[in-house]
Coordinates of C-alpha atoms in Angstrom, one line a residue:
Chain D
M1310 CA -22.4 -52.0 -21.3
T1311 CA -19.7 -52.7 -18.8
E1312 CA -17.1 -50.3 -17.3
S1313 CA -14.5 -51.6 -19.8
Y1314 CA -16.1 -49.8 -22.8
C1315 CA -15.2 -46.3 -24.0
T1316 CA -17.6 -43.6 -22.5
V1317 CA -17.5 -41.7 -25.8
C1318 CA -17.9 -44.3 -28.7
K1319 CA -19.4 -47.0 -26.4
E1320 CA -17.9 -49.5 -28.9
R1321 CA -14.2 -50.0 -28.2
E1322 CA -12.6 -51.1 -25.0
S1323 CA -11.4 -48.3 -22.8
F1324 CA -7.7 -48.1 -21.8
F1325 CA -7.5 -44.8 -20.0
Y1326 CA -9.5 -43.3 -17.1
R1327 CA -9.5 -39.5 -17.2
K1328 CA -10.2 -38.8 -13.6
Y1329 CA -10.9 -35.1 -13.9
S1330 CA -13.7 -35.6 -16.4
G1331 CA -14.9 -39.1 -15.3
Q1332 CA -14.5 -40.5 -18.8
R1333 CA -13.1 -43.9 -19.7
L1334 CA -11.6 -43.7 -23.2
C1335 CA -10.5 -46.0 -25.9
K1336 CA -7.2 -45.2 -27.7
R1337 CA -9.0 -43.6 -30.7
C1338 CA -11.4 -41.4 -28.7
F1339 CA -8.5 -40.4 -26.4
S1340 CA -6.3 -39.3 -29.3
K1341 CA -9.2 -37.4 -30.9
S1342 CA -10.0 -35.7 -27.7
V1343 CA -6.4 -34.5 -27.2
E1344 CA -6.3 -33.2 -30.8
A1345 CA -9.7 -31.5 -30.3
K1346 CA -8.4 -29.9 -27.1
V1347 CA -5.3 -28.5 -28.8
R1348 CA -7.5 -27.1 -31.6
A1349 CA -9.8 -25.5 -29.1
T1350 CA -6.9 -24.0 -27.2
I1351 CA -5.5 -22.5 -30.4
T1352 CA -8.9 -20.9 -31.0
K1353 CA -9.5 -19.9 -27.4
Y1354 CA -6.3 -17.9 -27.1
H1355 CA -6.2 -16.7 -30.8
M1356 CA -2.8 -18.4 -31.2
L1357 CA -2.7 -18.5 -35.0
E1358 CA -3.4 -16.2 -37.9
F1359 CA -4.4 -18.1 -41.0
D1360 CA -1.1 -17.5 -42.7
D1361 CA 1.4 -17.9 -39.9
K1362 CA 4.7 -19.6 -40.5
L1363 CA 5.1 -21.6 -37.3
A1364 CA 8.4 -22.7 -35.9
V1365 CA 7.8 -25.7 -33.7
A1366 CA 10.4 -26.1 -30.9
V1367 CA 11.3 -29.8 -31.0
S1368 CA 13.6 -31.2 -28.4
G1369 CA 13.0 -34.9 -29.3
G1370 CA 11.1 -35.6 -26.1
K1371 CA 7.5 -36.9 -25.9
D1372 CA 5.8 -33.5 -25.5
S1373 CA 7.4 -31.7 -28.4
L1374 CA 7.0 -34.7 -30.7
S1375 CA 3.3 -35.2 -29.8
L1376 CA 2.8 -31.5 -30.4
L1377 CA 4.6 -31.7 -33.8
H1378 CA 2.4 -34.6 -34.8
I1379 CA -0.8 -32.9 -33.8
L1380 CA 0.1 -29.6 -35.4
S1381 CA 1.0 -31.5 -38.6
K1382 CA -2.6 -33.0 -38.5
L1383 CA -4.2 -29.7 -37.8
Q1384 CA -2.2 -28.0 -40.6
K1385 CA -4.3 -30.1 -43.1
R1386 CA -7.3 -27.9 -42.2
R1387 CA -5.2 -24.8 -42.4
P1388 CA -3.4 -24.9 -45.8
K1389 CA -2.0 -21.4 -45.5
T1390 CA -0.2 -22.2 -42.2
T1391 CA 3.3 -23.5 -42.7
L1392 CA 5.3 -25.5 -40.2
I1393 CA 9.0 -25.8 -39.6
A1394 CA 10.6 -27.8 -36.8
V1395 CA 13.4 -26.1 -35.0
T1396 CA 15.8 -27.9 -32.7
V1397 CA 18.4 -26.3 -30.5
D1398 CA 21.5 -28.4 -30.2
E1399 CA 23.0 -27.4 -26.9
G1400 CA 25.9 -29.8 -27.4
I1401 CA 25.3 -32.4 -24.7
K1402 CA 27.2 -35.6 -25.7
G1403 CA 25.2 -38.9 -25.5
Y1404 CA 21.9 -36.9 -25.0
R1405 CA 21.1 -34.2 -27.5
D1406 CA 22.8 -36.0 -30.4
E1407 CA 20.5 -39.0 -29.8
A1408 CA 17.5 -36.6 -29.5
L1409 CA 18.5 -34.9 -32.8
D1410 CA 18.4 -38.3 -34.7
I1411 CA 14.9 -38.8 -33.3
A1412 CA 13.8 -35.3 -34.3
V1413 CA 15.2 -35.9 -37.9
E1414 CA 13.3 -39.2 -38.1
N1415 CA 10.0 -37.7 -37.0
C1416 CA 10.3 -34.7 -39.4
K1417 CA 11.0 -37.1 -42.3
T1418 CA 7.9 -39.1 -41.5
L1419 CA 5.8 -36.0 -41.3
E1420 CA 7.5 -34.3 -44.2
I1421 CA 8.2 -31.2 -42.1
P1422 CA 11.5 -29.3 -42.7
L1423 CA 13.9 -29.2 -39.7
H1424 CA 16.2 -26.3 -38.9
V1425 CA 18.9 -26.9 -36.3
V1426 CA 20.9 -24.2 -34.5
S1427 CA 23.7 -25.0 -32.1
F1428 CA 25.2 -23.3 -29.0
K1429 CA 28.6 -24.0 -30.5
N1430 CA 27.8 -21.9 -33.6
L1431 CA 25.9 -19.2 -31.8
F1432 CA 27.9 -18.8 -28.7
G1433 CA 31.2 -20.4 -29.5
L1434 CA 30.9 -23.3 -27.1
T1435 CA 28.7 -26.3 -26.3
L1436 CA 26.8 -26.7 -23.0
D1437 CA 29.3 -29.5 -22.1
E1438 CA 32.2 -27.0 -22.6
L1439 CA 30.4 -24.3 -20.7
I1440 CA 29.6 -26.4 -17.7
T1441 CA 33.1 -27.9 -17.7
K1442 CA 34.5 -24.3 -17.7
I1443 CA 32.3 -23.2 -14.8
R1444 CA 33.1 -26.2 -12.7
A1445 CA 36.8 -25.9 -13.4
S1446 CA 36.8 -22.2 -12.4
G1447 CA 35.2 -23.1 -9.1
Q1448 CA 32.9 -20.1 -9.5
K1449 CA 29.9 -20.1 -7.2
T1450 CA 27.4 -18.3 -9.3
G1451 CA 24.4 -19.8 -7.5
L1452 CA 23.0 -20.7 -10.9
T1453 CA 22.1 -24.3 -11.9
S1454 CA 23.0 -25.8 -15.2
C1455 CA 19.3 -25.4 -16.2
A1456 CA 19.5 -21.6 -15.5
Y1457 CA 22.4 -21.2 -18.0
C1458 CA 20.9 -23.5 -20.5
G1459 CA 17.5 -21.9 -20.2
V1460 CA 18.8 -18.4 -21.0
L1461 CA 20.9 -19.5 -23.9
R1462 CA 18.3 -21.9 -25.3
R1463 CA 15.6 -19.2 -25.3
R1464 CA 18.0 -16.9 -27.2
A1465 CA 18.9 -19.7 -29.7
M1466 CA 15.3 -20.5 -30.3
N1467 CA 14.4 -16.9 -31.0
V1468 CA 17.4 -16.5 -33.4
A1469 CA 16.5 -19.8 -35.2
A1470 CA 12.9 -18.7 -35.6
R1471 CA 14.0 -15.4 -37.2
E1472 CA 16.4 -17.3 -39.4
V1473 CA 13.6 -19.3 -40.9
G1474 CA 11.3 -16.3 -41.1
A1475 CA 8.8 -17.7 -38.6
T1476 CA 6.0 -15.5 -37.4
K1477 CA 5.5 -17.5 -34.2
I1478 CA 7.2 -20.2 -32.1
A1479 CA 5.1 -23.1 -30.7
T1480 CA 6.5 -24.7 -27.6
A1481 CA 5.2 -27.9 -26.0
H1482 CA 4.8 -26.6 -22.4
T1483 CA 2.0 -28.7 -20.9
L1484 CA -0.6 -27.8 -18.2
D1485 CA 1.8 -29.3 -15.7
D1486 CA 4.7 -27.1 -16.8
E1487 CA 2.6 -24.0 -16.6
V1488 CA 1.2 -24.8 -13.1
Q1489 CA 4.6 -25.9 -11.8
T1490 CA 6.0 -22.6 -13.0
V1491 CA 3.3 -20.6 -11.2
F1492 CA 4.2 -22.3 -7.9
M1493 CA 7.9 -21.9 -8.5
N1494 CA 7.5 -18.2 -9.2
I1495 CA 5.5 -17.8 -6.0
L1496 CA 8.1 -19.7 -4.0
R1497 CA 10.8 -17.5 -5.5
G1498 CA 8.7 -14.4 -4.8
D1499 CA 8.7 -13.5 -8.5
I1500 CA 5.4 -11.8 -9.0
T1501 CA 6.2 -10.1 -12.3
R1502 CA 7.0 -13.3 -13.9
L1503 CA 3.6 -14.7 -12.9
S1504 CA 2.0 -12.6 -15.6
K1505 CA 4.7 -13.3 -18.2
E1506 CA 4.1 -17.0 -18.5
K1507 CA 1.0 -17.1 -20.7
P1508 CA -0.4 -19.1 -23.6
V1509 CA 0.5 -16.4 -26.1
T1510 CA 3.4 -14.0 -25.3
N1511 CA 3.0 -10.3 -26.0
Q1512 CA 4.8 -8.7 -28.9
V1513 CA 7.2 -6.8 -26.7
H1514 CA 9.8 -6.1 -29.3
P1515 CA 10.0 -6.6 -33.1
M1516 CA 13.0 -8.9 -32.7
F1517 CA 11.2 -11.3 -30.4
V1518 CA 9.2 -13.9 -32.2
R1519 CA 6.0 -14.4 -30.2
K1520 CA 5.5 -17.8 -28.5
I1521 CA 2.4 -19.9 -28.3
K1522 CA 1.7 -22.9 -26.1
P1523 CA -0.9 -25.1 -27.7
F1524 CA -0.4 -27.8 -25.0
C1525 CA -1.1 -25.4 -22.1
E1526 CA -4.3 -27.2 -21.2
I1527 CA -3.0 -30.7 -21.9
P1528 CA -1.8 -32.6 -18.8
E1529 CA 1.7 -34.0 -19.1
N1530 CA 0.6 -37.6 -18.7
E1531 CA -1.8 -37.2 -21.6
S1532 CA 0.8 -35.7 -23.8
A1533 CA 3.0 -38.8 -23.0
L1534 CA 0.1 -41.1 -23.5
Y1535 CA -0.6 -39.6 -26.9
A1536 CA 3.0 -40.3 -28.0
Y1537 CA 2.6 -43.9 -26.8
V1538 CA -0.8 -44.4 -28.5
K1539 CA 0.5 -43.0 -31.8
K1540 CA 3.7 -45.0 -31.5
I1541 CA 5.7 -41.8 -31.9
P1542 CA 9.4 -42.5 -31.4
F1543 CA 10.8 -40.2 -28.8
Q1544 CA 13.8 -39.8 -26.4
D1545 CA 13.0 -40.6 -22.8
T1546 CA 16.3 -40.4 -21.1
P1547 CA 16.6 -37.4 -18.9
C1548 CA 19.1 -34.7 -19.5
P1549 CA 22.4 -35.4 -17.6
Y1550 CA 22.5 -31.9 -16.3
A1551 CA 18.9 -31.8 -15.1
S1552 CA 19.0 -30.1 -11.7
E1553 CA 15.8 -28.2 -11.1
A1554 CA 15.3 -29.4 -7.5
L1555 CA 12.5 -26.9 -6.9
R1556 CA 10.6 -28.0 -9.9
N1557 CA 10.8 -31.6 -8.9
D1558 CA 9.4 -30.8 -5.4
V1559 CA 6.6 -28.7 -6.9
R1560 CA 5.8 -31.4 -9.4
A1561 CA 5.5 -34.1 -6.7
M1562 CA 3.3 -31.8 -4.6
L1563 CA 1.0 -31.0 -7.5
N1564 CA 0.7 -34.6 -8.7
N1565 CA -0.2 -35.6 -5.1
M1566 CA -2.9 -32.8 -5.0
E1567 CA -4.2 -33.9 -8.4
E1568 CA -4.4 -37.5 -7.3
K1569 CA -6.5 -36.5 -4.3
H1570 CA -8.5 -33.7 -5.9
A1571 CA -8.8 -34.4 -9.6
G1572 CA -8.9 -31.2 -11.6
T1573 CA -6.6 -29.2 -9.3
K1574 CA -4.1 -28.3 -12.1
F1575 CA -7.0 -27.0 -14.3
T1576 CA -8.3 -25.0 -11.3
V1577 CA -4.9 -23.3 -10.8
S1578 CA -4.5 -22.7 -14.5
R1579 CA -7.9 -21.0 -14.7
A1580 CA -7.2 -18.9 -11.6
M1581 CA -4.0 -17.7 -13.3
E1582 CA -5.9 -16.7 -16.4
R1583 CA -7.9 -14.3 -14.2
L1584 CA -4.9 -13.2 -12.2
R1585 CA -2.5 -12.6 -15.1
P1586 CA -4.1 -9.5 -16.7
I1587 CA -4.5 -7.9 -13.3
I1588 CA -0.8 -8.2 -12.6
E1589 CA 0.1 -7.3 -16.1
Q1590 CA -1.8 -4.1 -15.9
A1591 CA -0.2 -3.1 -12.6
T1592 CA 3.4 -4.0 -13.5
I1593 CA 5.6 -1.3 -14.9
K1594 CA 7.0 -2.5 -18.1
G1595 CA 10.7 -1.9 -18.7
D1596 CA 11.7 -0.4 -22.0
F1597 CA 13.7 -2.5 -24.3
K1598 CA 17.2 -1.3 -25.2
T1599 CA 19.6 -3.0 -27.7
C1600 CA 22.3 -5.0 -26.0
I1601 CA 25.6 -3.2 -26.5
E1602 CA 27.3 -6.5 -27.3
C1603 CA 25.1 -8.6 -29.5
G1604 CA 22.4 -6.1 -30.7
E1605 CA 19.6 -8.3 -29.4
P1606 CA 16.7 -6.6 -27.5
S1607 CA 17.3 -6.4 -23.7
T1608 CA 16.0 -4.5 -20.7
Q1609 CA 19.6 -4.0 -19.5
E1610 CA 22.7 -2.5 -21.3
L1611 CA 24.2 -6.0 -21.5
C1612 CA 21.7 -8.8 -22.2
K1613 CA 21.4 -11.8 -19.9
T1614 CA 23.0 -14.1 -22.6
C1615 CA 26.0 -11.9 -23.0
E1616 CA 26.3 -11.4 -19.2
M1617 CA 26.4 -15.2 -18.8
L1618 CA 28.9 -15.6 -21.6
H1619 CA 31.1 -12.9 -20.0
Q1620 CA 30.9 -14.6 -16.7
I1621 CA 32.5 -17.8 -18.0
S1622 CA 35.0 -16.4 -20.4
Chain N
M99 CA 34.1 -18.7 20.9
T100 CA 32.7 -22.1 19.7
E101 CA 29.6 -22.8 17.7
S102 CA 27.7 -23.6 20.9
Y103 CA 27.5 -19.9 22.0
C104 CA 24.7 -17.5 21.2
T105 CA 25.4 -15.4 18.1
V106 CA 23.8 -12.3 19.7
C107 CA 25.0 -12.1 23.3
K108 CA 28.0 -14.4 22.8
E109 CA 27.7 -15.3 26.5
R110 CA 25.1 -17.9 26.9
E111 CA 24.9 -21.3 25.3
S112 CA 22.8 -21.5 22.1
F113 CA 19.8 -23.9 22.0
F114 CA 18.2 -22.9 18.6
Y115 CA 19.6 -22.5 15.1
R116 CA 17.6 -20.1 13.1
K117 CA 18.4 -21.3 9.6
Y118 CA 17.0 -18.5 7.6
S119 CA 19.1 -15.9 9.4
G120 CA 22.1 -18.1 10.2
Q121 CA 21.9 -17.2 13.9
R122 CA 22.4 -19.5 16.9
L123 CA 20.4 -18.2 19.8
C124 CA 20.2 -18.7 23.5
K125 CA 16.8 -18.9 25.1
R126 CA 16.9 -15.3 26.3
C127 CA 18.0 -13.8 23.0
F128 CA 15.6 -16.0 21.1
S129 CA 12.6 -14.8 23.2
K130 CA 13.7 -11.2 22.9
S131 CA 14.0 -11.5 19.2
V132 CA 10.5 -12.9 18.8
E133 CA 9.1 -10.1 21.0
A134 CA 11.0 -7.5 19.0
K135 CA 9.7 -9.0 15.7
V136 CA 6.1 -8.8 17.0
R137 CA 6.7 -5.2 18.0
A138 CA 8.2 -4.4 14.6
T139 CA 5.3 -6.2 12.8
I140 CA 2.7 -4.1 14.8
T141 CA 4.6 -0.9 13.8
K142 CA 5.2 -2.0 10.1
Y143 CA 1.5 -2.6 9.4
H144 CA 0.2 0.2 11.7
M145 CA -1.7 -2.5 13.6
L146 CA -2.5 -0.5 16.7
E147 CA -3.7 3.0 17.7
F148 CA -2.4 4.2 21.1
D149 CA -5.8 3.8 22.7
D150 CA -7.0 0.6 21.1
K151 CA -9.0 -1.9 23.2
L152 CA -7.7 -5.2 21.8
A153 CA -9.6 -8.4 22.0
V154 CA -7.0 -11.3 21.8
A155 CA -8.5 -14.5 20.3
V156 CA -7.3 -17.2 22.6
S157 CA -7.9 -20.8 21.8
G158 CA -5.7 -22.3 24.5
G159 CA -3.1 -23.6 21.9
K160 CA 0.5 -22.6 21.8
D161 CA 0.2 -19.8 19.2
S162 CA -2.6 -17.9 20.8
L163 CA -1.1 -18.1 24.3
S164 CA 2.4 -17.1 23.1
L165 CA 0.7 -14.1 21.5
L166 CA -1.3 -13.2 24.7
H167 CA 2.0 -13.4 26.7
I168 CA 3.9 -11.2 24.2
L169 CA 1.0 -8.6 23.9
S170 CA 0.8 -8.5 27.7
K171 CA 4.5 -7.6 27.8
L172 CA 4.2 -5.0 25.0
Q173 CA 1.2 -3.5 26.8
K174 CA 3.5 -2.3 29.5
R175 CA 5.0 0.1 27.0
R176 CA 1.5 1.2 25.8
P177 CA -0.4 2.0 28.9
K178 CA -3.4 3.3 27.0
T179 CA -3.9 0.0 25.1
T180 CA -6.1 -2.4 27.0
L181 CA -6.2 -6.1 26.4
I182 CA -9.0 -8.6 26.9
A183 CA -8.8 -12.3 26.0
V184 CA -11.7 -13.7 24.1
T185 CA -12.4 -17.5 23.8
V186 CA -15.0 -19.1 21.6
D187 CA -16.4 -22.2 23.2
E188 CA -17.6 -24.3 20.2
G189 CA -18.7 -27.0 22.5
I190 CA -16.3 -29.9 21.8
K191 CA -16.3 -32.3 24.7
G192 CA -12.9 -33.4 25.9
Y193 CA -11.2 -30.8 23.9
R194 CA -12.4 -27.2 24.2
D195 CA -13.4 -27.6 27.8
E196 CA -9.8 -28.6 28.6
A197 CA -8.5 -25.7 26.5
L198 CA -10.8 -23.3 28.3
D199 CA -9.3 -24.2 31.7
I200 CA -5.9 -23.5 30.3
A201 CA -7.0 -20.1 28.9
V202 CA -8.5 -19.2 32.3
E203 CA -5.2 -20.2 34.0
N204 CA -3.1 -18.1 31.7
C205 CA -5.3 -15.1 32.0
K206 CA -5.2 -15.3 35.7
T207 CA -1.4 -15.3 35.7
L208 CA -1.3 -12.4 33.3
E209 CA -4.1 -10.5 35.0
I210 CA -6.0 -10.1 31.8
P211 CA -9.8 -10.4 31.8
L212 CA -11.3 -13.3 29.8
H213 CA -14.6 -13.2 27.9
V214 CA -16.1 -16.5 26.7
V215 CA -18.8 -16.9 24.1
S216 CA -20.3 -20.2 23.2
F217 CA -21.9 -21.7 20.0
K218 CA -24.6 -23.0 22.3
N219 CA -25.6 -19.6 23.5
L220 CA -25.2 -17.8 20.1
F221 CA -26.5 -20.5 17.7
G222 CA -28.6 -22.8 19.9
L223 CA -26.3 -25.8 19.5
T224 CA -22.8 -26.9 20.2
L225 CA -20.4 -28.0 17.5
D226 CA -20.7 -31.6 18.8
E227 CA -24.5 -31.3 18.3
L228 CA -24.2 -29.7 14.9
I229 CA -21.8 -32.4 13.6
T230 CA -24.0 -35.2 15.0
K231 CA -27.0 -33.7 13.3
I232 CA -25.3 -33.4 9.9
R233 CA -24.0 -36.9 10.1
A234 CA -27.3 -38.3 11.2
S235 CA -29.1 -36.5 8.4
G236 CA -26.8 -38.2 5.9
Q237 CA -26.6 -34.8 4.0
K238 CA -23.7 -34.6 1.7
T239 CA -22.9 -30.8 1.8
G240 CA -19.4 -31.3 0.6
L241 CA -18.3 -29.2 3.6
T242 CA -15.8 -30.4 6.2
S243 CA -16.3 -29.9 9.9
C244 CA -13.7 -27.2 9.7
A245 CA -15.7 -25.3 7.1
Y246 CA -18.8 -25.2 9.4
C247 CA -16.8 -24.4 12.5
G248 CA -14.8 -21.7 10.7
V249 CA -17.8 -19.7 9.6
L250 CA -19.5 -19.9 13.0
R251 CA -16.3 -19.2 14.9
R252 CA -15.5 -16.1 12.9
R253 CA -19.0 -14.8 13.6
A254 CA -18.8 -15.7 17.3
M255 CA -15.4 -13.9 17.6
N256 CA -16.8 -10.8 16.0
V257 CA -19.9 -10.8 18.2
A258 CA -17.7 -11.3 21.3
A259 CA -15.4 -8.5 20.3
R260 CA -18.3 -6.1 20.0
E261 CA -19.8 -7.3 23.3
V262 CA -16.6 -6.3 25.1
G263 CA -16.3 -3.0 23.2
A264 CA -13.1 -4.0 21.4
T265 CA -11.8 -1.8 18.7
K266 CA -9.6 -4.6 17.2
I267 CA -9.2 -8.4 17.3
A268 CA -5.7 -9.9 17.4
T269 CA -5.4 -13.4 16.1
A270 CA -2.4 -15.7 16.4
H271 CA -2.1 -16.6 12.7
T272 CA 1.6 -17.3 12.1
L273 CA 3.7 -16.9 9.0
D274 CA 3.0 -20.6 8.2
D275 CA -0.8 -20.1 8.5
E276 CA -0.6 -17.2 6.1
V277 CA 1.6 -18.9 3.5
Q278 CA -0.4 -22.1 3.7
T279 CA -3.6 -20.1 3.0
V280 CA -2.0 -18.5 0.0
F281 CA -1.3 -21.8 -1.6
M282 CA -4.7 -23.3 -0.6
N283 CA -6.4 -20.3 -2.2
I284 CA -4.4 -20.8 -5.4
L285 CA -5.1 -24.6 -5.4
R286 CA -8.8 -23.8 -5.0
G287 CA -8.7 -21.1 -7.6
D288 CA -9.8 -18.4 -5.2
I289 CA -8.0 -15.3 -6.4
T290 CA -10.2 -12.8 -4.6
R291 CA -9.5 -14.3 -1.2
L292 CA -5.7 -13.9 -1.9
S293 CA -6.1 -10.2 -1.3
K294 CA -8.4 -10.6 1.7
E295 CA -6.0 -12.5 4.0
K296 CA -3.8 -9.7 5.2
P297 CA -2.0 -8.5 8.3
V298 CA -4.7 -5.9 9.1
T299 CA -8.2 -6.4 7.6
N300 CA -10.0 -3.4 6.0
Q301 CA -12.9 -1.7 7.8
V302 CA -15.5 -3.0 5.3
H303 CA -18.5 -2.5 7.6
P304 CA -19.0 -0.8 11.0
M305 CA -20.3 -4.0 12.5
F306 CA -17.1 -5.9 11.7
V307 CA -14.3 -5.4 14.2
R308 CA -11.0 -5.2 12.3
K309 CA -8.5 -8.0 12.7
I310 CA -4.8 -7.8 13.2
K311 CA -2.2 -10.6 12.9
P312 CA 0.9 -9.7 15.0
F313 CA 2.4 -13.1 14.4
C314 CA 2.1 -12.9 10.6
E315 CA 5.9 -12.8 10.3
I316 CA 6.6 -15.4 13.1
P317 CA 7.2 -18.9 11.8
E318 CA 5.0 -21.5 13.6
N319 CA 7.9 -23.4 15.1
E320 CA 9.2 -20.2 16.7
S321 CA 5.8 -19.5 18.2
A322 CA 5.8 -23.0 19.7
L323 CA 9.4 -22.6 20.9
Y324 CA 8.5 -19.4 22.6
A325 CA 5.7 -21.1 24.6
Y326 CA 8.2 -23.8 25.5
V327 CA 11.0 -21.4 26.6
K328 CA 8.5 -19.3 28.6
K329 CA 7.0 -22.4 30.1
I330 CA 3.5 -21.3 29.1
P331 CA 1.0 -24.0 29.8
F332 CA -1.0 -24.8 26.6
Q333 CA -3.2 -27.4 25.1
D334 CA -1.4 -29.6 22.5
T335 CA -4.0 -32.2 21.7
P336 CA -5.4 -31.7 18.2
C337 CA -9.1 -31.0 17.6
P338 CA -11.0 -34.3 17.2
Y339 CA -12.8 -32.9 14.1
A340 CA -9.6 -31.6 12.4
S341 CA -10.1 -32.5 8.7
E342 CA -8.3 -30.0 6.6
A343 CA -6.6 -32.5 4.3
L344 CA -5.5 -29.8 1.8
R345 CA -3.9 -27.7 4.5
N346 CA -1.9 -30.7 5.8
D347 CA -0.6 -31.4 2.3
V348 CA 0.4 -27.8 1.7
R349 CA 2.0 -27.6 5.2
A350 CA 4.1 -30.7 4.4
M351 CA 5.2 -29.2 1.0
L352 CA 6.1 -25.8 2.5
N353 CA 8.0 -27.3 5.4
N354 CA 9.9 -29.4 2.9
M355 CA 10.7 -26.4 0.8
E356 CA 11.7 -24.4 3.8
E357 CA 14.1 -27.2 4.9
K358 CA 15.8 -27.2 1.5
H359 CA 15.6 -23.4 0.9
A360 CA 15.6 -21.6 4.2
G361 CA 13.6 -18.4 4.0
T362 CA 11.0 -19.6 1.4
K363 CA 8.1 -18.8 3.7
F364 CA 9.3 -15.2 4.1
T365 CA 9.8 -15.0 0.3
V366 CA 6.2 -16.0 -0.4
S367 CA 4.9 -13.7 2.3
R368 CA 6.8 -10.7 0.9
A369 CA 5.6 -11.6 -2.6
M370 CA 2.1 -11.6 -1.4
E371 CA 2.5 -8.2 0.2
R372 CA 3.3 -6.9 -3.3
L373 CA 0.6 -8.8 -5.0
R374 CA -2.3 -8.1 -2.5
P375 CA -2.9 -4.4 -3.3
I376 CA -2.8 -5.2 -7.0
I377 CA -5.5 -7.8 -6.7
E378 CA -7.4 -5.6 -4.2
Q379 CA -7.6 -2.7 -6.6
A380 CA -8.8 -4.8 -9.5
T381 CA -11.4 -6.8 -7.6
I382 CA -14.9 -5.5 -7.5
K383 CA -16.1 -5.2 -4.0
G384 CA -19.5 -6.4 -3.1
D385 CA -21.8 -4.1 -1.1
F386 CA -22.7 -5.2 2.3
K387 CA -26.4 -5.7 3.1
T388 CA -27.9 -6.6 6.4
C389 CA -28.8 -10.3 6.8
I390 CA -32.6 -10.6 6.8
E391 CA -32.4 -13.2 9.6
C392 CA -29.8 -12.1 12.1
G393 CA -29.1 -8.5 11.2
E394 CA -25.4 -9.0 10.8
P395 CA -23.6 -7.6 7.8
S396 CA -23.5 -9.9 4.8
T397 CA -22.9 -9.7 1.0
Q398 CA -26.0 -12.0 0.5
E399 CA -29.6 -11.6 1.7
L400 CA -29.0 -14.4 4.1
C401 CA -25.6 -14.5 5.7
K402 CA -23.3 -17.6 5.6
T403 CA -23.9 -18.3 9.3
C404 CA -27.7 -18.3 8.9
E405 CA -27.4 -20.3 5.7
M406 CA -25.5 -23.0 7.5
L407 CA -27.8 -23.0 10.5
H408 CA -30.8 -23.4 8.1
Q409 CA -29.1 -26.3 6.3
I410 CA -29.0 -28.3 9.5
S411 CA -32.2 -27.4 11.1

């Protein structure tokens, strides 16, 4: 048996070397292993009740579509779990419109309903219009486009999930996303947030739909490879507003570390699993009020979303 | 007043731009600001009692000699505090011998007594001999030279401090060292150690002399600049065994971040100040036993130092 055969089935030719486990895998055993890992992650973190109605956040990129395909497969073993894809249309010309078409196409193939909510409908303006307005006003808010979009997108996703009666939201954050966020939070000195980014969010308020991250132990390159192996159509052009310089630096550093010391990302992720409850217990939780403007839950009188919308109006 | 004048005295020409504070400083105001910061750090963390006998760990490099010079200055305001320089001679031909000469020279100038302890005397062999032995045996311990040296050097320093009757040991770990160690511990998944690296160590056992780090808020480049401005002779050749690949990667990443976002290292350091007590409280502390071989305090039957010495004998 030569090195070119799959370590698992020992029959088919390998096409991928998983450095952190030492395995060489064929396409079939690779896909099966990713699906098994997602299943194990869902079990490990008690992500799903048997009768959950799960809103899957679909952007149209490789990660969210790989997740949708895998969850659709797993659903066959969980007949009481229902899936609905949810896409937030921020209103980014030449980018999100294309991604939406791809999301529609995938949902059709998988026979999963798709619910779309737009910034325009929810907040009265598209991200394009919002960014144009900010740039025109010459305001120096110190916030990147991603910061605005992130706050509004999280709100939109939560509203969408409630609209479809979802009991949970699944997002396709990968191991890489999680570990990058750990380092970004430390570099920004945000200790409290270290405990908030977790595989299953707490039910902090009845109006927040809990989020689960079934890909939190799947490396990003494997999520991409899964989409490639399964010939899943996805959008691979980057967002024209992408501006998270810090994340890019952290990503490069972590990929470099992983290259030299395979398994580093898993090590950090496991360390955070131990650290998170310690911080959580020690951190004083703010009470949730109701935003005086939109009625959504907020720790401040005026929620972050309304604050941002005020800023630019 | 042009840009070339010192922001503080507005009289002398500036030679250094401190990006994180926005100040341009002349040599005099720069040195004074570093000395003031060290004084403030000592006060902030209650590093010294009025009558401490302080062993200053002097390697002969820029950081430890800058520290020795500054502490010697501060001592003039604290007549009851006594200083004694302590150097560990690991036995590295062509490196430590040269550094030792420089340490002797500096102590003479400052009129501070110097106490030297050697690996040879304490452990029966020099680091050169130890490394040669390990390499010859072909043992794959997975440990770098720095790992061996670190354990033995910490022991040697503690023994030396006790020999001279010191009540505390001052080491020249800079802000950079501290922040690098935070990231290294996270990348290694070592949560417990995150809380152990602190400005003043706890008195965990009467045989351990407490350590203080008066440079923990001084960036490494400023410690180097201080030595340069004060024309302090120091050794600047790197250790021939230096092999901490992970630290080098982390250092490069952090310097890159600091360059792009001035103040990042301070941000991380302050975040750790908040995180440390949280972890400390949640971490179960191991009881100290007495090592069955050498009688030094240890959490294991056989201490780490004896374990290493056994491994190579």
